[in-house]
Amino acid sequence: MTMQQMVKQLNTWAHEYYVLDNPSVPDTTYDALYDQLVLLEKQTGVVLPDSPTRRVGGEPLKNFVQHTHRQRLYSLDKVQSFGELAEWVSKVQKEVGQVEFSVELKYDGLTINATYENGVLVGASTRGNGVVGEDVTEQVKTIRTVPLTIPFDGVCELQGEGIMKLSQLDKHNQKHPNDPLKNARNAAAGAIRNLNPKVTAERNLDVVFYSAGYTEGLTCQSQTQLVDFLKDCGMLTNYVFETARSFEEIRAIIEKIGEMRNSLDFLIDGVVIKVNNFALREELGYTDKFPKWAVAYKFDAEQVTTTLLDVDWQVGRTGKLTPIGLLEPVELCGATIKRATLNNFGDITRKKLYKNALVFVRRSNDVIPEVLGAAEENGDTITKPTTCPACGSVLTEVGAHLFCTNASNCRPQIVARITHYCSKNACDIDGISEKTVGALVDNLGITSVADLYSLTDNDLATLEGFKQRKITNTLNAIKNSKNVKLAQFIFALGLDNVGSVTAKDLAVRYGSVEALSKATVDELTQIDGIGDVVAEGIVQYFAESENMQIITRLKDIGINPTYEVEERIGVFTGKKVVLTGSLANYTRSQAQKLIEQNGGEIASSVSKSVNLVIAGTDAGSKLTKAQALGIEIIDEQTFQQLLQP
Ligand SMILES: [Zn+2]
């Protein structure tokens, strides 16, 4: 076999393996011939331009060199709804009549512009600003789905998206469990924009080709013909290529793509719709920024990257400092995001976050945006504060968190505590917003929730926006809050990690604040959903004399709710009960009513949080599950006995 024949054979096998996903020989056969080629190249000192040995990645580069594209690479105009897409389609149709559109996936990776001359890959660059990009030839050469030679003698710039398949990301992360890559898009971009081509080679990227820029001698007249040409070049092309002649047809294809989106082995962030015919494209032309003949239909982004500009430390009601990331404004799920939580300092360290570096932002439950991780691991170090940004006190560190312990004199803590106490799920004092609390603290010098109860007409009249009617309503709301239920009161105290649900569990279990204040960690952790951290926080809260003083003051004012007076007490109090099977002496609803009248709560399915299962005859899977979970099970007779006075 000559060297040419060896290279040709190896490239054919590699094409079958990487592009067609249909290998015809085992890896060992490939490896054996590859080793022969390496030897021959060493002996002769000759390396052919398309030799697969060129893919291993050479020496690290010192810096990136700029590359000017022969033809500008346009970005695409975007639509985010079918309404906008329908508008775009009819605009095109108005200009050039009924035309055929191509519909393809929009891969979420890094755009690559590859230049071939006389059939040889002579350069590759990133898109950059569309006019000038970075030369990444050495990196791109390591990517197996980028042919080093193509059967076309002219000059052409071909564009594709550099991606990392999700299966490759998994493989990589299994190999590097301590330093996992978080996102396939950034893994691909980071590998290509890396000065060491060996890193690119290791990540096993792909490039999916879909477009041609500057060409000499290429005779393709449509996207369909271009895709055929790219395939003939041995390139990986779009996983979806369909044509459509109306908005309805395009929409149906997009819906189909939307359904398969999560089962794909790569990330897509939308669908690209183009006028298929190149001559019609020229007729439509370009705006300053975009071609008028193509549009990207973008799926809702759940995650975006943006620059972390700075960190703002906010002091909460417990004195805990929460870092808030100030971001370069970015669109996410239809809103502009400028701030996102960074959780705590430990999290910043763990996620290797830096200022002036790209980070990933996600909106969890569409409410609070969160910085998920670093998309770039360099930038300016984020320093750990040593003093409270609000009051200047020295901070203490508990676990991953920083605390200002100056509870009684640190303004944001006071404001947050009182605001929380007045909030809907707590004492529900309507009319007292965070802004009002701020004014009460600043103008009237109140420092604790107990001070609310001595506010007078004259005090409130000094506040902006408080006319007689609002003053009366607010004072009434304060007065009414004295009748708060125990669960709401426990929540209102604002213990760390104690939300409404936990507060209710504590109210049921302890019946009064006094009993709760004597609870031990061991006891608390017996309650479903309360772990060590929460339990320790509760015990800690009642150990602080300042907190006990406020509770005593509130008690003196007349606020001392107990669970007994507000809830029915009975044999099932505090128990979650499941009924299963049929009962001889009660209908299902009669039994449910009896359980509720005796303080129990009905649950529809068996889970760990269920305390009791009442099993009639023919009880099925619920009984089996209760047995497996070790939940107390009683029969109808026992149920009847329990109900006896
Ligand atoms: Zn402070």
XYZ file of C-alpha atoms and ligand atoms in Angstrom:
646
model
C 0.000 0.000 0.000
C 1.324 3.427 -0.879
C 1.125 6.275 1.617
C -1.677 7.850 -0.460
C -3.661 4.619 -0.365
C -3.187 4.263 3.392
C -4.374 7.808 4.041
C -7.327 7.349 1.723
C -8.342 4.097 3.403
C -8.028 5.548 6.920
C -10.064 8.622 5.963
C -12.791 6.449 4.452
C -13.007 4.407 7.656
C -13.008 7.553 9.791
C -15.790 9.035 7.663
C -17.844 5.883 8.138
C -17.222 5.988 11.848
C -17.567 9.680 12.703
C -19.854 11.116 10.050
C -22.017 8.223 8.901
C -22.027 6.559 12.323
C -21.696 3.255 10.461
C -18.199 1.721 10.822
C -17.227 -1.099 8.452
C -14.118 -2.293 10.302
C -13.284 -2.808 13.982
C -11.218 -0.153 15.773
C -8.258 -2.537 15.925
C -8.068 -2.711 12.110
C -8.055 1.072 11.931
C -5.426 1.344 14.661
C -3.117 -1.173 12.968
C -3.101 0.696 9.668
C -2.782 4.028 11.495
C 0.360 2.759 13.263
C 1.822 1.660 9.921
C 1.196 5.126 8.514
C 2.874 6.812 11.495
C 5.927 4.633 10.937
C 6.040 5.354 7.217
C 5.712 9.094 7.809
C 8.603 8.936 10.252
C 10.799 7.017 7.804
C 10.104 9.251 4.825
C 9.595 12.569 6.595
C 6.546 13.110 4.424
C 3.108 13.906 5.887
C 0.303 14.257 3.369
C -2.057 17.228 3.854
C -5.013 14.971 4.657
C -3.127 12.493 6.828
C -5.119 11.593 9.950
C -1.909 12.000 11.962
C -2.393 15.746 11.583
C -5.365 15.517 13.931
C -3.553 14.855 17.189
C -2.986 18.522 17.931
C 0.378 20.231 17.735
C 2.221 22.462 20.189
C 0.238 25.005 22.238
C -0.089 28.397 20.564
C 1.181 31.590 22.185
C -1.844 33.672 21.261
C -4.735 33.899 18.876
C -4.176 35.514 15.509
C -6.978 37.466 13.933
C -8.553 36.210 10.760
C -10.549 38.385 8.389
C -13.335 36.462 6.702
C -13.449 36.768 2.922
C -17.163 37.374 3.197
C -19.033 38.691 6.189
C -20.728 36.080 8.373
C -24.171 37.411 9.183
C -26.016 36.505 12.320
C -29.680 35.668 11.976
C -32.713 37.707 12.870
C -34.712 36.001 15.590
C -38.365 35.294 16.195
C -39.639 33.880 19.454
C -43.247 33.040 18.625
C -45.279 31.526 15.823
C -46.999 34.889 15.403
C -43.677 36.577 14.629
C -42.700 33.708 12.367
C -45.978 33.953 10.401
C -45.279 37.656 9.922
C -41.791 36.934 8.613
C -43.074 34.294 6.185
C -45.718 36.605 4.754
C -43.185 39.419 4.400
C -40.955 37.117 2.331
C -43.908 35.906 0.280
C -44.976 39.472 -0.420
C -41.519 40.229 -1.857
C -40.792 37.097 -3.879
C -44.045 35.130 -4.030
C -44.693 31.522 -2.991
C -41.259 30.073 -2.294
C -39.747 26.983 -0.825
C -38.135 27.246 2.613
C -35.541 24.980 4.164
C -35.990 24.096 7.820
C -32.992 22.963 9.870
C -31.911 22.644 13.495
C -30.107 25.548 15.093
C -27.204 23.928 16.884
C -26.036 25.547 20.095
C -22.271 25.672 19.794
C -19.510 27.839 18.368
C -19.648 28.922 14.730
C -16.625 27.913 12.669
C -15.635 29.279 9.292
C -13.475 26.758 7.398
C -11.541 27.787 4.303
C -10.610 25.277 1.604
C -8.321 26.028 -1.313
C -7.590 23.560 -4.078
C -9.334 20.904 -2.049
C -7.276 21.388 1.127
C -8.346 22.834 4.475
C -6.120 25.895 4.726
C -7.695 27.688 7.636
C -10.458 27.811 10.196
C -11.612 30.645 12.386
C -14.297 31.580 14.841
C -17.117 33.849 13.723
C -15.938 36.715 15.952
C -17.878 39.846 15.059
C -18.735 38.461 11.636
C -15.951 40.361 9.890
C -12.924 39.346 11.934
C -12.597 36.167 13.983
C -9.830 34.209 15.683
C -7.704 31.764 13.764
C -8.313 28.309 15.206
C -6.958 26.228 12.345
C -4.794 23.970 14.521
C -7.680 23.317 16.897
C -10.239 22.614 14.179
C -7.879 20.232 12.374
C -8.168 17.878 15.352
C -11.936 17.546 14.863
C -12.598 14.318 12.977
C -15.756 15.471 11.286
C -13.915 18.343 9.593
C -12.395 16.890 6.407
C -8.801 17.927 5.815
C -9.362 17.650 2.080
C -12.482 17.883 -0.053
C -13.194 16.999 -3.704
C -13.548 20.628 -4.813
C -10.750 22.619 -6.431
C -12.018 26.168 -6.064
C -11.860 28.444 -3.061
C -14.642 28.225 -0.545
C -15.504 29.285 2.974
C -17.828 26.790 4.598
C -19.549 27.396 7.886
C -20.602 25.007 10.578
C -21.253 24.803 14.269
C -18.627 23.295 16.583
C -20.454 21.140 19.108
C -19.800 18.568 21.801
C -22.278 15.726 21.796
C -23.981 15.131 25.123
C -22.744 11.533 25.121
C -19.177 12.860 24.733
C -19.764 15.300 27.576
C -20.869 12.380 29.756
C -17.838 10.329 28.775
C -15.555 13.252 29.516
C -17.155 13.837 32.912
C -16.882 10.170 33.848
C -13.174 10.420 33.148
C -12.807 13.705 35.052
C -15.276 13.398 37.943
C -13.577 16.131 39.962
C -13.581 18.680 37.211
C -16.747 18.095 35.226
C -17.768 20.227 32.270
C -21.108 21.797 32.995
C -22.512 22.522 29.607
C -21.876 21.054 26.179
C -21.997 24.396 24.402
C -19.349 25.973 26.591
C -17.316 22.785 26.570
C -17.184 22.999 22.769
C -16.481 26.734 22.689
C -13.840 26.374 25.405
C -12.143 23.539 23.544
C -11.948 25.426 20.260
C -10.962 28.746 21.802
C -8.167 27.042 23.665
C -4.539 27.731 22.836
C -3.652 24.083 23.259
C -4.958 22.051 20.282
C -4.460 18.852 22.301
C -7.322 19.977 24.547
C -9.518 20.353 21.472
C -8.520 16.868 20.321
C -9.352 15.313 23.709
C -12.887 16.656 23.800
C -13.998 14.769 20.685
C -15.949 17.601 19.143
C -17.917 17.644 15.923
C -18.605 20.339 13.386
C -21.968 20.310 11.658
C -21.762 22.191 8.358
C -24.722 24.150 7.025
C -23.656 27.195 5.052
C -21.282 28.566 2.448
C -19.887 32.085 2.470
C -17.350 33.214 -0.078
C -17.013 30.701 -2.922
C -15.246 30.550 -6.278
C -16.592 28.071 -8.759
C -19.273 26.538 -6.590
C -22.437 26.019 -8.615
C -24.987 25.187 -5.904
C -28.245 27.020 -6.497
C -30.136 26.187 -3.347
C -29.734 25.077 0.253
C -30.784 21.582 -0.822
C -27.928 21.444 -3.356
C -25.495 22.937 -0.859
C -26.300 20.242 1.704
C -25.671 17.590 -0.958
C -22.348 19.241 -1.770
C -21.360 19.298 1.922
C -22.219 15.610 2.197
C -20.104 14.880 -0.877
C -17.259 16.663 0.890
C -17.586 14.095 3.685
C -18.952 16.617 6.145
C -21.432 16.115 8.929
C -24.606 17.981 7.975
C -27.740 19.028 9.794
C -29.593 16.208 11.519
C -32.846 17.687 10.255
C -33.241 19.026 6.747
C -36.779 19.575 5.532
C -38.461 21.836 3.069
C -41.776 23.608 3.404
C -43.884 25.975 1.325
C -46.127 27.611 3.907
C -46.127 28.862 7.457
C -48.346 25.927 8.493
C -45.866 23.412 7.113
C -42.957 25.162 8.835
C -44.885 25.244 12.080
C -45.596 21.509 11.932
C -41.887 20.782 11.448
C -40.933 23.066 14.343
C -43.451 21.362 16.616
C -42.021 17.984 15.680
C -38.506 19.269 16.438
C -39.709 20.674 19.762
C -40.921 17.224 20.740
C -37.668 15.479 19.911
C -35.484 18.244 21.302
C -34.788 16.556 24.613
C -33.923 13.212 23.078
C -31.199 14.598 20.805
C -27.553 13.868 21.570
C -26.659 17.541 21.184
C -27.950 20.945 22.208
C -30.137 22.993 19.926
C -31.588 26.374 20.767
C -33.964 26.751 17.882
C -34.758 26.131 14.253
C -33.388 27.968 11.208
C -35.720 28.768 8.345
C -34.166 29.936 5.065
C -35.403 30.689 1.587
C -34.125 27.629 -0.265
C -33.303 29.210 -3.617
C -30.066 31.253 -3.724
C -31.198 33.585 -6.538
C -34.273 34.549 -4.542
C -32.032 35.152 -1.534
C -30.093 37.734 -3.543
C -33.359 39.359 -4.526
C -34.390 39.659 -0.885
C -30.994 40.949 0.203
C -29.827 42.074 3.642
C -30.555 44.597 6.362
C -27.611 46.221 8.182
C -27.409 43.227 10.448
C -29.256 40.274 8.997
C -30.095 38.489 5.786
C -33.756 39.079 4.966
C -34.033 35.536 3.597
C -33.427 33.653 6.842
C -34.699 33.702 10.382
C -34.020 31.765 13.568
C -36.987 30.535 15.530
C -35.615 30.462 19.057
C -36.822 28.091 21.715
C -37.178 29.592 25.186
C -33.752 29.690 26.733
C -33.707 28.308 30.221
C -30.064 29.059 30.599
C -27.886 31.822 29.212
C -24.361 33.090 29.599
C -23.477 36.625 30.563
C -20.712 38.521 32.317
C -20.599 38.685 36.096
C -19.703 42.338 36.665
C -19.622 42.577 40.435
C -20.918 41.110 43.670
C -23.229 42.900 46.058
C -23.455 41.472 49.603
C -26.957 41.695 51.029
C -27.674 41.320 54.717
C -30.818 39.348 55.489
C -33.024 39.169 58.566
C -30.874 36.548 60.257
C -27.696 38.492 59.549
C -26.752 36.088 56.809
C -24.888 37.697 53.930
C -26.134 36.683 50.510
C -23.960 37.530 47.540
C -25.939 38.916 44.622
C -24.267 38.804 41.226
C -24.593 42.014 39.225
C -24.783 40.940 35.622
C -24.369 42.374 32.192
C -28.110 42.592 31.359
C -29.268 39.527 29.458
C -32.602 38.226 28.121
C -33.874 35.081 29.777
C -37.394 33.661 29.369
C -38.661 36.987 28.123
C -37.253 39.117 30.933
C -34.104 41.173 31.279
C -31.928 39.765 34.023
C -29.457 42.070 35.797
C -29.057 40.323 39.147
C -28.844 36.723 40.204
C -28.178 35.018 43.488
C -24.806 33.446 44.190
C -26.056 31.671 47.342
C -23.005 32.024 49.596
C -19.257 32.486 49.558
C -18.617 28.746 49.690
C -20.648 28.405 46.523
C -18.615 31.098 44.765
C -15.423 29.205 45.552
C -16.871 25.854 44.584
C -18.168 27.146 41.268
C -14.832 28.907 40.566
C -16.562 32.184 39.800
C -14.669 35.328 38.879
C -15.629 38.923 38.276
C -15.604 40.118 34.673
C -15.924 36.561 33.459
C -18.726 34.719 31.707
C -21.130 32.809 33.914
C -24.187 30.673 33.367
C -27.469 32.025 34.596
C -30.648 30.033 35.061
C -34.074 31.075 36.195
C -35.288 28.524 38.676
C -39.081 28.291 38.801
C -39.096 31.421 36.695
C -38.652 33.536 39.801
C -35.159 33.996 41.176
C -32.341 33.904 38.658
C -29.353 31.933 39.871
C -25.745 31.836 38.749
C -25.217 28.175 37.934
C -21.532 28.112 37.274
C -18.562 29.567 35.496
C -18.463 29.540 31.735
C -14.938 30.929 31.894
C -12.478 30.243 34.642
C -10.465 33.416 34.654
C -11.114 37.026 35.575
C -10.875 39.068 38.754
C -10.945 37.300 42.093
C -14.024 37.761 44.250
C -12.839 38.622 47.736
C -14.502 37.399 50.888
C -15.779 40.348 52.932
C -14.515 40.541 56.519
C -16.896 43.202 57.823
C -20.626 43.802 57.389
C -21.212 46.114 54.407
C -24.115 47.716 56.298
C -22.861 48.215 59.856
C -19.149 47.459 59.709
C -19.219 44.693 62.318
C -16.721 41.875 61.987
C -18.365 38.873 60.317
C -18.480 35.307 61.578
C -18.352 32.280 59.348
C -20.705 29.357 59.855
C -20.269 26.602 57.316
C -20.379 28.145 53.866
C -22.149 31.262 55.144
C -21.036 34.619 56.500
C -23.054 36.307 59.238
C -23.251 39.769 60.761
C -23.999 39.091 64.423
C -24.862 42.685 65.241
C -28.570 41.779 65.186
C -29.884 44.704 67.198
C -28.075 47.534 65.400
C -27.643 46.423 61.800
C -30.260 48.294 59.767
C -30.923 45.809 56.932
C -31.403 43.015 59.486
C -33.930 45.065 61.449
C -35.819 46.116 58.334
C -35.885 42.571 56.932
C -37.037 41.064 60.249
C -39.925 43.491 60.662
C -40.921 43.222 56.995
C -40.955 39.450 57.284
C -43.043 39.618 60.465
C -45.663 41.727 58.665
C -45.751 39.593 55.495
C -48.817 37.708 54.271
C -47.946 34.198 55.493
C -46.688 35.583 58.792
C -48.698 38.128 60.840
C -50.311 39.503 57.686
C -50.163 43.180 58.634
C -51.478 44.825 55.507
C -50.161 48.288 54.718
C -46.654 47.813 56.047
C -44.325 47.337 53.124
C -40.555 47.086 53.228
C -40.407 50.773 52.354
C -42.701 51.655 55.265
C -40.563 49.594 57.615
C -37.505 51.473 56.386
C -39.204 54.766 57.241
C -40.337 53.462 60.631
C -36.774 52.452 61.426
C -35.181 55.640 60.109
C -37.738 58.219 61.286
C -39.244 56.680 64.387
C -36.358 54.600 65.582
C -38.208 51.310 65.932
C -35.868 48.337 66.267
C -38.077 45.311 66.862
C -41.422 43.831 65.871
C -42.683 44.503 69.403
C -42.333 48.253 68.734
C -45.052 47.983 66.082
C -47.655 47.543 68.795
C -46.930 50.903 70.416
C -47.214 52.914 67.195
C -49.766 55.742 67.370
C -51.784 57.822 64.914
C -49.293 60.623 65.255
C -46.346 58.314 64.559
C -47.832 56.997 61.321
C -48.918 60.500 60.245
C -45.243 61.418 59.906
C -44.819 58.810 57.137
C -45.082 59.689 53.493
C -48.391 58.597 51.939
C -50.128 57.917 55.249
C -53.477 59.719 55.310
C -56.111 59.135 57.994
C -57.765 56.180 56.282
C -54.509 54.335 55.744
C -53.398 55.109 59.300
C -56.609 53.635 60.735
C -56.398 50.546 58.539
C -52.771 49.947 59.398
C -53.327 50.340 63.149
C -56.273 47.932 62.913
C -54.148 45.400 61.033
C -51.485 45.646 63.736
C -54.108 45.134 66.442
C -55.656 42.156 64.618
C -52.294 40.482 64.297
C -52.418 39.810 68.025
C -54.775 36.936 67.164
C -52.234 35.288 64.878
C -52.228 31.507 64.726
C -49.276 29.645 66.184
C -47.962 28.332 62.860
C -47.984 31.804 61.340
C -46.398 33.267 64.451
C -43.538 30.769 64.407
C -42.982 31.602 60.755
C -43.183 35.336 61.564
C -40.339 35.063 64.075
C -38.133 34.494 61.055
C -35.943 31.606 62.139
C -33.312 30.622 59.620
C -34.587 27.875 57.272
C -38.034 27.765 58.864
C -40.612 28.313 56.147
C -44.409 28.140 56.400
C -44.537 24.358 56.122
C -41.916 23.699 58.793
C -43.579 26.299 61.011
C -46.847 24.398 60.761
C -45.157 21.101 61.640
C -43.547 22.773 64.662
C -46.887 24.256 65.760
C -48.565 20.853 65.582
C -45.743 19.111 67.395
C -45.117 21.647 70.189
C -48.385 23.540 70.576
C -46.738 26.728 71.919
C -43.669 28.897 71.472
C -42.680 28.147 75.030
C -42.622 24.403 74.403
C -40.802 24.918 71.118
C -38.173 27.064 72.844
C -37.200 24.063 74.945
C -36.930 21.625 72.043
C -33.701 19.711 71.522
C -31.952 18.896 68.266
C -32.647 15.185 68.737
C -36.317 15.800 69.217
C -36.612 18.200 66.309
C -34.908 15.908 63.838
C -37.609 13.304 64.493
C -40.001 15.580 62.612
C -40.282 14.697 58.964
C -38.447 17.228 56.828
C -36.299 18.681 59.619
C -32.619 17.878 59.351
C -29.647 18.713 61.554
C -29.057 22.161 60.077
C -32.650 23.304 60.549
C -32.876 21.765 64.024
C -29.625 23.381 65.159
C -30.825 26.729 63.808
C -34.027 26.474 65.832
C -32.228 25.591 69.061
C -29.706 28.356 68.407
C -32.472 30.908 67.872
C -34.052 30.265 71.267
C -30.645 30.254 72.948
C -30.172 33.928 72.039
C -31.354 36.085 74.912
C -32.315 38.912 72.539
C -34.785 36.657 70.758
C -36.280 35.466 74.028
C -36.651 39.078 75.172
C -38.699 39.915 72.085
C -40.879 36.834 72.563
C -41.468 37.902 76.184
C -42.332 41.441 75.104
C -44.805 40.113 72.548
C -46.308 37.869 75.200
C -46.731 40.891 77.481
C -48.497 42.701 74.637
C -50.876 39.747 74.472
C -49.416 37.706 71.666
C -49.018 34.149 72.858
C -50.754 31.839 70.408
C -51.156 28.165 71.191
C -52.104 25.355 68.897
C -54.779 23.898 71.202
C -57.169 26.796 70.974
C -57.143 27.069 67.265
C -57.143 23.486 66.025
C -59.336 20.559 66.840
C -57.538 18.120 69.039
C -58.276 14.482 68.776
C -56.877 11.049 68.514
C -55.500 11.764 65.023
C -54.012 15.196 65.769
C -50.834 15.806 63.830
C -51.268 12.621 61.844
C -51.413 12.193 58.114
C -53.804 9.339 57.462
C -54.412 7.221 54.369
C -57.596 5.223 53.901
C -57.492 2.127 51.730
C -59.768 -0.805 50.985
C -63.446 -0.849 51.919
C -64.884 -0.380 55.394
C -67.977 -2.260 56.570
C -69.526 0.394 58.797
C -68.504 3.671 57.144
C -68.542 5.121 53.671
C -65.233 6.574 52.522
C -66.419 10.136 53.095
C -67.837 9.381 56.546
C -64.497 7.933 57.584
C -62.611 10.915 56.170
C -64.834 13.315 58.055
C -64.312 11.455 61.332
C -60.550 11.533 60.880
C -60.580 15.262 60.171
C -62.922 16.012 63.063
C -60.435 14.263 65.301
C -57.516 16.347 64.163
C -56.150 14.164 61.373
C -55.180 15.108 57.865
C -56.209 12.932 54.914
C -53.547 11.975 52.390
C -54.383 10.316 49.101
C -51.236 8.286 48.639
C -48.750 6.492 50.849
C -45.393 8.158 51.328
C -42.830 8.519 54.079
C -44.696 11.500 55.511
C -47.823 9.414 56.188
C -48.235 8.370 59.831
C -51.112 5.948 59.721
C -52.872 3.710 57.220
C -56.394 2.463 57.890
C -56.831 -0.697 55.860
C -60.250 -2.137 55.146
C -60.905 -5.340 53.221
C -59.395 -5.787 49.764
C -56.702 -3.212 50.446
C -54.218 -3.217 47.567
C -50.943 -1.579 46.686
C -51.277 1.187 49.265
C -51.204 -1.415 52.004
C -48.188 -3.159 50.490
C -46.358 0.144 50.243
C -47.239 1.070 53.826
C -45.864 -2.277 54.989
C -42.687 -1.716 53.022
C -42.230 1.735 54.560
C -42.968 0.472 58.060
C -45.939 2.798 58.550
C -48.416 2.008 61.313
C -51.404 0.093 59.901
C -54.720 -0.453 61.683
C -57.899 -2.273 60.693
C -61.497 -1.066 60.904
C -62.053 -2.503 64.369
C -59.103 -0.607 65.808
C -60.231 2.545 64.000
C -63.647 2.220 65.695
C -62.055 1.692 69.073
C -59.880 4.788 68.682
C -62.958 6.863 68.013
C -64.634 5.765 71.256
C -64.756 8.601 73.760
Zn -24.361 44.337 59.992
